[in-house]
Short mmCIF file of the C-alpha atoms (twelve columns), coordinates in Angstrom:
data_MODEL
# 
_entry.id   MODEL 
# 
loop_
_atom_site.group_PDB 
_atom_site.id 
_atom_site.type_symbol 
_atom_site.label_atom_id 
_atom_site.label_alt_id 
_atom_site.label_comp_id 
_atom_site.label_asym_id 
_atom_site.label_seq_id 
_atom_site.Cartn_x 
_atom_site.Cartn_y 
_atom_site.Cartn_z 
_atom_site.pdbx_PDB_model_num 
ATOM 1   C CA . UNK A 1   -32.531 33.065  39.420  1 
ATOM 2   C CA . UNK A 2   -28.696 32.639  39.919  1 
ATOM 3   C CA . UNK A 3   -28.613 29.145  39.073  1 
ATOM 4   C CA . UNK A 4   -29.889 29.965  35.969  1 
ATOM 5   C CA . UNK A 5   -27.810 32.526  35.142  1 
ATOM 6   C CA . UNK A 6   -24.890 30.622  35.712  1 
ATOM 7   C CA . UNK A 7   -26.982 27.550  33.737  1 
ATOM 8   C CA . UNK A 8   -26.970 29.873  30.461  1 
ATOM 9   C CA . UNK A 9   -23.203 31.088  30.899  1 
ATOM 10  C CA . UNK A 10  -21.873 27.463  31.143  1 
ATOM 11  C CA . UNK A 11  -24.181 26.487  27.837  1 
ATOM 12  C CA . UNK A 12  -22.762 29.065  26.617  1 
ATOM 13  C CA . UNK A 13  -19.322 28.564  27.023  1 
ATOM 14  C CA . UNK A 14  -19.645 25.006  26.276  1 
ATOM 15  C CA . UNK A 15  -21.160 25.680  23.016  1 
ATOM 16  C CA . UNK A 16  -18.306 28.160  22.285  1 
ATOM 17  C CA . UNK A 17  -15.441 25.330  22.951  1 
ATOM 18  C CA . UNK A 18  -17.701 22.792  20.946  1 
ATOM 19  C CA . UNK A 19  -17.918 25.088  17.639  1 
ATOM 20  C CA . UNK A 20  -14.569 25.645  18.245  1 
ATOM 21  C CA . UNK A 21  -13.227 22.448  18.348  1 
ATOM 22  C CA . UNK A 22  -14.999 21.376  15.351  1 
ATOM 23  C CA . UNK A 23  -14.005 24.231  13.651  1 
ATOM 24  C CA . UNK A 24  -10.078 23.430  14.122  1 
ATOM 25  C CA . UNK A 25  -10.625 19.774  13.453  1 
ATOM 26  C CA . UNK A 26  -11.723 21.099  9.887   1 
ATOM 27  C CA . UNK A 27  -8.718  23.151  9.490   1 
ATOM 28  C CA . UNK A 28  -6.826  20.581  10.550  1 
ATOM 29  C CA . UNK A 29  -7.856  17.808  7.822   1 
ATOM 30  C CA . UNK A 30  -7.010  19.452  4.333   1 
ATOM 31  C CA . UNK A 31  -8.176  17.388  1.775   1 
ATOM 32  C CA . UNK A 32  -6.045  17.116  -1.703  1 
ATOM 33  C CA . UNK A 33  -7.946  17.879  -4.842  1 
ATOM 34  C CA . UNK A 34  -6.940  15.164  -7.700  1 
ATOM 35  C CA . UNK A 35  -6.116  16.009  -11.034 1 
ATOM 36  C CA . UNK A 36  -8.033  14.550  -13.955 1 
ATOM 37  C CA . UNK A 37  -6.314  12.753  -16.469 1 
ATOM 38  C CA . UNK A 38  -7.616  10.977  -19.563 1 
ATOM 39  C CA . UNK A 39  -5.715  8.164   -20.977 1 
ATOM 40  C CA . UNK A 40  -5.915  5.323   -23.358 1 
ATOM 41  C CA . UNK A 41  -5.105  2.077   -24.468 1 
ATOM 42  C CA . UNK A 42  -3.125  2.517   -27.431 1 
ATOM 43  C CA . UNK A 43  -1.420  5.697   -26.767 1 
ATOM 44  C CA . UNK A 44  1.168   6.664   -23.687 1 
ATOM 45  C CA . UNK A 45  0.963   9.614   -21.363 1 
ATOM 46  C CA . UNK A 46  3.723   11.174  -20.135 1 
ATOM 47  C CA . UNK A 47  3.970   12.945  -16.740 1 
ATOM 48  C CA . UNK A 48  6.735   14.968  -15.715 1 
ATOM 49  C CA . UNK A 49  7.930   15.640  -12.497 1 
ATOM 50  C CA . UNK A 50  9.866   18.365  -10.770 1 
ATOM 51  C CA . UNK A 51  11.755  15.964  -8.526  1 
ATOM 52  C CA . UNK A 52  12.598  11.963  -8.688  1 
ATOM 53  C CA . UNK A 53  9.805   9.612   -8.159  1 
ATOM 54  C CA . UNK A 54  10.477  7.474   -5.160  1 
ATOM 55  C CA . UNK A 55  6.665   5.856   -4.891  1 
ATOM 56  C CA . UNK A 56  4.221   5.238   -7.743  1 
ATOM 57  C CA . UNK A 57  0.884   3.597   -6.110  1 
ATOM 58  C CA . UNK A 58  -1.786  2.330   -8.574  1 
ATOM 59  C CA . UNK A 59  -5.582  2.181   -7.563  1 
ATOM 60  C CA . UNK A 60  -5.957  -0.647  -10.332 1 
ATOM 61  C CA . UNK A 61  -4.386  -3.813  -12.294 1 
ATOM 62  C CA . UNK A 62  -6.283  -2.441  -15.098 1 
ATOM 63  C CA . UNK A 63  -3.516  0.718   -15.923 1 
ATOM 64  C CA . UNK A 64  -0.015  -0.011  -16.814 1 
ATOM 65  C CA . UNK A 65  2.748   2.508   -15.250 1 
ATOM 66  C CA . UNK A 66  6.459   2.426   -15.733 1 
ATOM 67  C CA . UNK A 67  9.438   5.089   -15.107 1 
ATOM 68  C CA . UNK A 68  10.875  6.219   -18.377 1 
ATOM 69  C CA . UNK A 69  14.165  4.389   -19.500 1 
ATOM 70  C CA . UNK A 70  17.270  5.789   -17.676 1 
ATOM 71  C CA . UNK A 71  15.312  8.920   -16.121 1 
ATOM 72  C CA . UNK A 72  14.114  9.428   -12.678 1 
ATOM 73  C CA . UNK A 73  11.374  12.368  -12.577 1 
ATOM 74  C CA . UNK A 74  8.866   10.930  -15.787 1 
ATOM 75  C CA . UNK A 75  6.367   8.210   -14.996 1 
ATOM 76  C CA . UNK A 76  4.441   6.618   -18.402 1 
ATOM 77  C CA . UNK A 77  0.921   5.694   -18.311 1 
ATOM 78  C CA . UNK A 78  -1.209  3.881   -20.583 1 
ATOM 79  C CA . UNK A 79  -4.855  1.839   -20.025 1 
ATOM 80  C CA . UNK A 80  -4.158  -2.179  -19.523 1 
ATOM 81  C CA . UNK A 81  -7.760  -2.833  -21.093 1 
ATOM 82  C CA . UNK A 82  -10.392 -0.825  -22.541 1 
ATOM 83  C CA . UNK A 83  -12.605 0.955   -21.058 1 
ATOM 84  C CA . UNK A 84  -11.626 0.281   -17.339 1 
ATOM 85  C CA . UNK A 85  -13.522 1.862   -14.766 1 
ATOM 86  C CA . UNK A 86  -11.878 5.054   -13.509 1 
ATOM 87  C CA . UNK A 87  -9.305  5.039   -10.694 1 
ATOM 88  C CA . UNK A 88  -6.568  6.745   -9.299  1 
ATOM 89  C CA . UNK A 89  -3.111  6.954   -8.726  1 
ATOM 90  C CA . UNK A 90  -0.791  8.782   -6.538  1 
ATOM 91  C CA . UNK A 91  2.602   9.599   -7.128  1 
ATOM 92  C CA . UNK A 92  5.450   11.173  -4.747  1 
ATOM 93  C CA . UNK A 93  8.558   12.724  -5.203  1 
ATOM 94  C CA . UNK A 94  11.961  13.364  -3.708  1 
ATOM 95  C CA . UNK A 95  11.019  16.526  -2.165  1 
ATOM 96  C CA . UNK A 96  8.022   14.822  -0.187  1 
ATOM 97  C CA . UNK A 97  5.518   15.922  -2.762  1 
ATOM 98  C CA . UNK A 98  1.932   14.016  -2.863  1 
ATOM 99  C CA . UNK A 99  0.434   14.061  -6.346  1 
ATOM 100 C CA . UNK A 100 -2.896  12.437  -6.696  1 
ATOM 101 C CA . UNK A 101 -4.395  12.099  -9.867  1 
ATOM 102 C CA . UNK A 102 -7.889  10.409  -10.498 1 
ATOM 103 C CA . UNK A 103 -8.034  8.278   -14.372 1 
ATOM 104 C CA . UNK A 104 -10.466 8.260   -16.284 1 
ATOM 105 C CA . UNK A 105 -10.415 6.162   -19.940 1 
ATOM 106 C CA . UNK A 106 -10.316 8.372   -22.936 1 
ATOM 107 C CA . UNK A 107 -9.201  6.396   -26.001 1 
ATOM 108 C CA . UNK A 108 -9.629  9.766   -28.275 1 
ATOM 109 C CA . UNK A 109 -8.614  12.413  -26.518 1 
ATOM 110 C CA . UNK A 110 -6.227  11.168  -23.712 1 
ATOM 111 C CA . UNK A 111 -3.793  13.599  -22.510 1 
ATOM 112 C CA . UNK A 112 -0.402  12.535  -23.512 1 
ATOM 113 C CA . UNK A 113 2.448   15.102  -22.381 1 
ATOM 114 C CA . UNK A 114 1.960   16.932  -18.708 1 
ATOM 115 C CA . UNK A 115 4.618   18.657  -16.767 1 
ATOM 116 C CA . UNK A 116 3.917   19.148  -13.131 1 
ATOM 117 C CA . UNK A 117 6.315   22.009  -12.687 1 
ATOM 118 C CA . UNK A 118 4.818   24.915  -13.379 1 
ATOM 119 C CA . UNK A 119 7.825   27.349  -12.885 1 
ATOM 120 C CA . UNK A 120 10.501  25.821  -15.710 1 
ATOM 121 C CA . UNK A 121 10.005  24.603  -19.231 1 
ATOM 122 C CA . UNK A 122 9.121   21.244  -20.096 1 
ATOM 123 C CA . UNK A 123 12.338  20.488  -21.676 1 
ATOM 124 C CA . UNK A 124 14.668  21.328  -18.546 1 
ATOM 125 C CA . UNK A 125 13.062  19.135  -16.100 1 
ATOM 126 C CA . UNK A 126 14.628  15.624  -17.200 1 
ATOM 127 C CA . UNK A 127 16.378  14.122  -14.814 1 
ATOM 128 C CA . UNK A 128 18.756  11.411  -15.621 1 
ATOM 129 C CA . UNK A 129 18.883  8.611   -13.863 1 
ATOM 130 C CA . UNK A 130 22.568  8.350   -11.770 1 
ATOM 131 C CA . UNK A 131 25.139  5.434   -12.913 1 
ATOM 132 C CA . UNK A 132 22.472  3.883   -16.110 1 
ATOM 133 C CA . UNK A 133 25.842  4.583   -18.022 1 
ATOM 134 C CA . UNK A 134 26.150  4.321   -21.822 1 
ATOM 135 C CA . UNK A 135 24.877  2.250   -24.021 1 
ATOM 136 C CA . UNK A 136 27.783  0.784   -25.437 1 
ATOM 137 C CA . UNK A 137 29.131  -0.273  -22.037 1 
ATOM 138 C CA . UNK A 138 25.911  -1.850  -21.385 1 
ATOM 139 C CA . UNK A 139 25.913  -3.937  -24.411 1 
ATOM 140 C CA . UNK A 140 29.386  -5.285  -23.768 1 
ATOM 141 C CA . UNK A 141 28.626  -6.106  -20.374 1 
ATOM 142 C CA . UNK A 142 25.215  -7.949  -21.541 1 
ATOM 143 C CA . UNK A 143 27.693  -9.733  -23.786 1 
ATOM 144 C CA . UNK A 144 29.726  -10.799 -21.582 1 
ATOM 145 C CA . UNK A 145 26.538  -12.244 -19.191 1 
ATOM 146 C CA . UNK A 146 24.846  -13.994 -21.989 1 
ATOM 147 C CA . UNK A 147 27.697  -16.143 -22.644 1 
ATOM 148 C CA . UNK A 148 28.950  -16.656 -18.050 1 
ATOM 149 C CA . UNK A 149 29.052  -20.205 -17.609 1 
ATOM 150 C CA . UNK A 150 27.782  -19.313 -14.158 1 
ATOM 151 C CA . UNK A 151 23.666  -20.030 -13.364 1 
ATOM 152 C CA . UNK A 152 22.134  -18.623 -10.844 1 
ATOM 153 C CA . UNK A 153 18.301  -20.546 -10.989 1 
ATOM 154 C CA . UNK A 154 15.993  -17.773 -10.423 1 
ATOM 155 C CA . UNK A 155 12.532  -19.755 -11.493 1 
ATOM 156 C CA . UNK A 156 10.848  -20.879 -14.488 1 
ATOM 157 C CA . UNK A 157 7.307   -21.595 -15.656 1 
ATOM 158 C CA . UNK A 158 5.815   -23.836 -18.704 1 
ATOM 159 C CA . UNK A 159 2.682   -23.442 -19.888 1 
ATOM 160 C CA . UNK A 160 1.039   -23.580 -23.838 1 
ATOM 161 C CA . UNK A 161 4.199   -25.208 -24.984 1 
ATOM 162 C CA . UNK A 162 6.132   -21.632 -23.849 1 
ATOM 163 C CA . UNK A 163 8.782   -21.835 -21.178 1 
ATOM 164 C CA . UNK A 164 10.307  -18.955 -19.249 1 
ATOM 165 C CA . UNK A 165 13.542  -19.334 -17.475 1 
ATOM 166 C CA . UNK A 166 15.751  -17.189 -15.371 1 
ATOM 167 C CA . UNK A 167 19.379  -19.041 -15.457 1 
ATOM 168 C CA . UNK A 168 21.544  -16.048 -14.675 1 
ATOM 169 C CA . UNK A 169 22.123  -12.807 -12.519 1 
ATOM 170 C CA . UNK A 170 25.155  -10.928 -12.972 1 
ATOM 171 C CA . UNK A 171 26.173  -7.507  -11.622 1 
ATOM 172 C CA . UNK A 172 28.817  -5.030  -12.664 1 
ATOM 173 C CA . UNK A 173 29.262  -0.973  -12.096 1 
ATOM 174 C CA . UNK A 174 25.734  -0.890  -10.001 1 
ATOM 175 C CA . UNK A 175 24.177  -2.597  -12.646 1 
ATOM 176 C CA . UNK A 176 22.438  -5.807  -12.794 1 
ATOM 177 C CA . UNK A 177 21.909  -8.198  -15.588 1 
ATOM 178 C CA . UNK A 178 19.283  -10.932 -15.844 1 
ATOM 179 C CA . UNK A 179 19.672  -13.768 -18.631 1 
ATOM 180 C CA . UNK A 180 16.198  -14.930 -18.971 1 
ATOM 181 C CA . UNK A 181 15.492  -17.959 -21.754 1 
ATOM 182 C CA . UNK A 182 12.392  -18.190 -23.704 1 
ATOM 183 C CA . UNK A 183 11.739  -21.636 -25.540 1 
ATOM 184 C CA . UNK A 184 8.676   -22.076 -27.694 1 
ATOM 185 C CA . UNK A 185 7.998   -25.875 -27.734 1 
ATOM 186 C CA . UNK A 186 4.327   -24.674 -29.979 1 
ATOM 187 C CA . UNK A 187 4.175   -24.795 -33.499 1 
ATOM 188 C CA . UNK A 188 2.486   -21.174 -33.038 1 
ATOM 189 C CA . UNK A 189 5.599   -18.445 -32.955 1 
ATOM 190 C CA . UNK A 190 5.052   -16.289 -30.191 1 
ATOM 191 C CA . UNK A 191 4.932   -12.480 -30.725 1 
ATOM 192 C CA . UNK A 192 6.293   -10.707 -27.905 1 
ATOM 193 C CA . UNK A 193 3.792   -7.861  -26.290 1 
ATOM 194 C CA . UNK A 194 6.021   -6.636  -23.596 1 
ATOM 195 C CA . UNK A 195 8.368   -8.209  -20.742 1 
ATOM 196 C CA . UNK A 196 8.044   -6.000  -17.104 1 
ATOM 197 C CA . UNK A 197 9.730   -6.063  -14.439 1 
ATOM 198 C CA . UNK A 198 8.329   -5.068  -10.880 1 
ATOM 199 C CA . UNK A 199 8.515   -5.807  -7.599  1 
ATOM 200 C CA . UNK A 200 4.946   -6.799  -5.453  1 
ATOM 201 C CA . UNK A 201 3.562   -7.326  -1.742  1 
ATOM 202 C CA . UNK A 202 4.049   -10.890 -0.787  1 
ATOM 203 C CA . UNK A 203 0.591   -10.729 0.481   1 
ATOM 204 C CA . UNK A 204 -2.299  -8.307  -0.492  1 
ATOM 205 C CA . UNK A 205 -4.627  -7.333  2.118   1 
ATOM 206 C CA . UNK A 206 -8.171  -7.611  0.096   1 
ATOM 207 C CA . UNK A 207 -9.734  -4.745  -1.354  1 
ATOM 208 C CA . UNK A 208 -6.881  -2.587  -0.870  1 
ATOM 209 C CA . UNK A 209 -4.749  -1.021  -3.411  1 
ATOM 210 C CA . UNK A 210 -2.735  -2.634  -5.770  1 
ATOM 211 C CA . UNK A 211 1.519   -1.218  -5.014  1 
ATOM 212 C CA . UNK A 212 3.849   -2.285  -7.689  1 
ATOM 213 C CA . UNK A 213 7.281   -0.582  -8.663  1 
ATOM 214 C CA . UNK A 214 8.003   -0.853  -11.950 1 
ATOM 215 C CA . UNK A 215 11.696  -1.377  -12.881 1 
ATOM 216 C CA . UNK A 216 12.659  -0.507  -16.174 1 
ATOM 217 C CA . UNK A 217 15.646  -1.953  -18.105 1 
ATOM 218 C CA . UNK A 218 18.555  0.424   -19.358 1 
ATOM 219 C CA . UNK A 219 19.311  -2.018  -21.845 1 
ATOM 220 C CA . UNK A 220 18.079  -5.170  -23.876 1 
ATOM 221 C CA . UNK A 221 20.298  -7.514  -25.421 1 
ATOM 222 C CA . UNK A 222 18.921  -9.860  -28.350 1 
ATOM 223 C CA . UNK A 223 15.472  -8.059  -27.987 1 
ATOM 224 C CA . UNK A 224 13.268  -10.057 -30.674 1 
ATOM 225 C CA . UNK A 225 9.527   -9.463  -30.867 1 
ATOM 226 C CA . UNK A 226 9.094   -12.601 -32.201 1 
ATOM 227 C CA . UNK A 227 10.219  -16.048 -30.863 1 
ATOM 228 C CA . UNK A 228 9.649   -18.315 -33.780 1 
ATOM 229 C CA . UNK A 229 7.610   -21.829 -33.662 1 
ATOM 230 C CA . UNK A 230 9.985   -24.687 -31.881 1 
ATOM 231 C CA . UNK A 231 13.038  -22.037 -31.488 1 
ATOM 232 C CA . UNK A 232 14.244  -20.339 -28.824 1 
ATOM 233 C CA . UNK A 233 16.083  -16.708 -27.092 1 
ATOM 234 C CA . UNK A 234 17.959  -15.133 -24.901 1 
ATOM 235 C CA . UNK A 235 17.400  -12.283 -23.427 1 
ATOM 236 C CA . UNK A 236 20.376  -9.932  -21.185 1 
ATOM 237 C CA . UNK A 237 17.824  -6.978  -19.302 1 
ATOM 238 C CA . UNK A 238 20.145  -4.415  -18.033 1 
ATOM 239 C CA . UNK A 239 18.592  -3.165  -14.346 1 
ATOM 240 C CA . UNK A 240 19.729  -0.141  -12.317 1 
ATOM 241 C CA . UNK A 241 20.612  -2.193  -8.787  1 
ATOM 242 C CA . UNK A 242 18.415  -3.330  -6.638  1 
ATOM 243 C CA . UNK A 243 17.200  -5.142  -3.797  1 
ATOM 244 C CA . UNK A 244 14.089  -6.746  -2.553  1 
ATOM 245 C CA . UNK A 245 12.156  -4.919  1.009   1 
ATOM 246 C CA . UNK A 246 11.412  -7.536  3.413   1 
ATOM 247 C CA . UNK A 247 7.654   -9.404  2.260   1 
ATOM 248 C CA . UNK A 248 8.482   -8.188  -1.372  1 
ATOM 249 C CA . UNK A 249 9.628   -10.366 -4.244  1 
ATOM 250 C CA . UNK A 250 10.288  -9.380  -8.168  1 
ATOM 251 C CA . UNK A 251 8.728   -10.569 -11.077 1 
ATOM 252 C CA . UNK A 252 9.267   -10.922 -14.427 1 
ATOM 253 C CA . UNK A 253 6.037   -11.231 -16.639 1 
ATOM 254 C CA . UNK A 254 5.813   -12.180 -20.210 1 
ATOM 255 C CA . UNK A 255 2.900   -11.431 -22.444 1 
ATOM 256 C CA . UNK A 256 1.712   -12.478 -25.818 1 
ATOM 257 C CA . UNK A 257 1.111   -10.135 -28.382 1 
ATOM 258 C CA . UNK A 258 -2.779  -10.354 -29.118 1 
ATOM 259 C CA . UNK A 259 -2.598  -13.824 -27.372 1 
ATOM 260 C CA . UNK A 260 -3.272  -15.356 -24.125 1 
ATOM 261 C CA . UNK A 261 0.354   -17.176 -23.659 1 
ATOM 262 C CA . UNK A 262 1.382   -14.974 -20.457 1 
ATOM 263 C CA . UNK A 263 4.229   -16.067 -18.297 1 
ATOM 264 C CA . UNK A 264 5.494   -14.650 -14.958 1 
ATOM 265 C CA . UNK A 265 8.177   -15.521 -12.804 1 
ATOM 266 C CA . UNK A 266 8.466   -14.870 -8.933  1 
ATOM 267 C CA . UNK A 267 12.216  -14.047 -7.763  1 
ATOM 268 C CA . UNK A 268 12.879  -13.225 -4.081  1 
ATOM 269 C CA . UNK A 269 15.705  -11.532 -2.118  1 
ATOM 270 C CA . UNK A 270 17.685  -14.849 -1.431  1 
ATOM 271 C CA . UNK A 271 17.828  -15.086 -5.052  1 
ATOM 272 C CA . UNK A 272 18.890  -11.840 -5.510  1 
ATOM 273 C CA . UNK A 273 21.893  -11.929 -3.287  1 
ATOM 274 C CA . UNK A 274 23.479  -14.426 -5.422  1 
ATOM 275 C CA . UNK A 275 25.065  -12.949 -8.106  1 
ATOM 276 C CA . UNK A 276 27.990  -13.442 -10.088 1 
ATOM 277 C CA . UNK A 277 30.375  -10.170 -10.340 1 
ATOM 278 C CA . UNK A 278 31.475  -9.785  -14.282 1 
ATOM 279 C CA . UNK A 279 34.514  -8.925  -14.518 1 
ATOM 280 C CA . UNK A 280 35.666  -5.504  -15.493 1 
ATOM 281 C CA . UNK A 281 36.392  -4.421  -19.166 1 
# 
């Protein structure tokens, strides 16, 4: 009869520890809730963050993300193609903030202005990005980079008569400038959609997610939409410095305009590290 006593007491107490344990390993795991956001293919959503953004990660090639110009704390967001099927992305910020944010395609009603500080208007959370500088400066400086006898051969890539070529990288003031030629052998002109910059894993492990960061220019010298048939342009983009992480390397992609003429460049750090210093004004 004592045996079984003590039988039921250790059950007992081993049930207690069990329930327990599972119980804490619950607590323990706290799962983050994603917002719901609509966007769409001809429109841009803006997001607005408390703090700087230091990682952007994108579930999907099929949405297009991209810090605003010359600020650090606003991410824009707009559908890649129609009617993509819905994904998510996950943002954090200088303060070690995790924003997740599941995307669903709304081509009507997308939302287009969000501010994820709920304590201070939307108007005085814009933070400016340090040492973009002013715009005049940065034209002068592009100047003086278009016409550098100095190359640095970054890449290039033909294809459908359309050639893209990276012949210069120049730095000045913690800013970088990239001459980049486009030549349009066609007799089609070639209607520029948009030119990104951003840098990518060397290798992708499959089925994971897709991690780009988008750079975006301060600046754009000779920025023509249209490249005509047979002619050609240069173009001076304007980066806030930068260097490549180890089994990284930086692209530049050109796309057509309602077209199928896209163009993409691979630049890694080796290239990078060769730039000419322009001299001071």
């Amino acid at each position: 009869m004592k045996k079984i006593n003590v039988m039921v007491v250790v059950c007992a107490v081993l049930f207690t520890i069990s329930a327990f344990a599972q119980q804490s390993s619950k607590n323990s795991l706290l799962e983050i809730t994603p917002d719901s956001l609509s966007i769409g293919y001809s429109k841009t959503t803006n997001i607005v963050f408390p703090y700087a953004i230091i990682s952007v990660d994108r579930g999907s090639a099929d949405i297009l993300v991209q810090k605003a110009k010359g600020l650090e704390n606003i991410i824009q967001i707009k559908a890649a193609k129609q009617e993509f099927i819905p994904t998510n992305l996950t943002v954090v910020t200088a303060d070690g903030k995790l924003y997740s944010f599941l995307l669903r395609y709304d081509e009507q009603n997308p939302n287009l202005n969000l501010s994820m500080n709920t304590t201070e208007p939307f108007e005085q959370n814009v933070l400016f990005s340090a040492g973009s500088g002013n715009e005049q400066e940065l034209q002068l400086y592009s100047k003086l980079a278009l016409y550098d006898k100095s190359k640095t051969e970054g890449g290039k890539e033909s294809r459908y008569g359309v050639k893209l070529h990276l012949n210069g990288i120049f730095i000045q003031n913690d800013v970088m400038y990239y001459r980049i030629v486009v030549v349009n052998h066609s007799k089609i002109k070639y209607d520029v959609d948009q030119f990104r910059f951003f840098i990518r894993d060397s290798k992708k492990v499959r089925r994971t997610a897709s991690q780009e960061i988008e750079i975006t220019p301060l600046y754009i010298l000779n920025n023509d939409e249209t490249i005509d048939e047979e002619s050609e342009n240069t173009f001076v983009f304007a980066v806030p410095k930068f260097t490549i992480p180890e089994k990284k390397y930086l692209v530049l992609q050109l796309m057509e305009k309602n077209g199928g003429r896209h163009l993409a460049i691979q630049v890694k750090n080796k290239k990078l590290v060769q730039v000419t210093v322009l001299p001071k004004l």
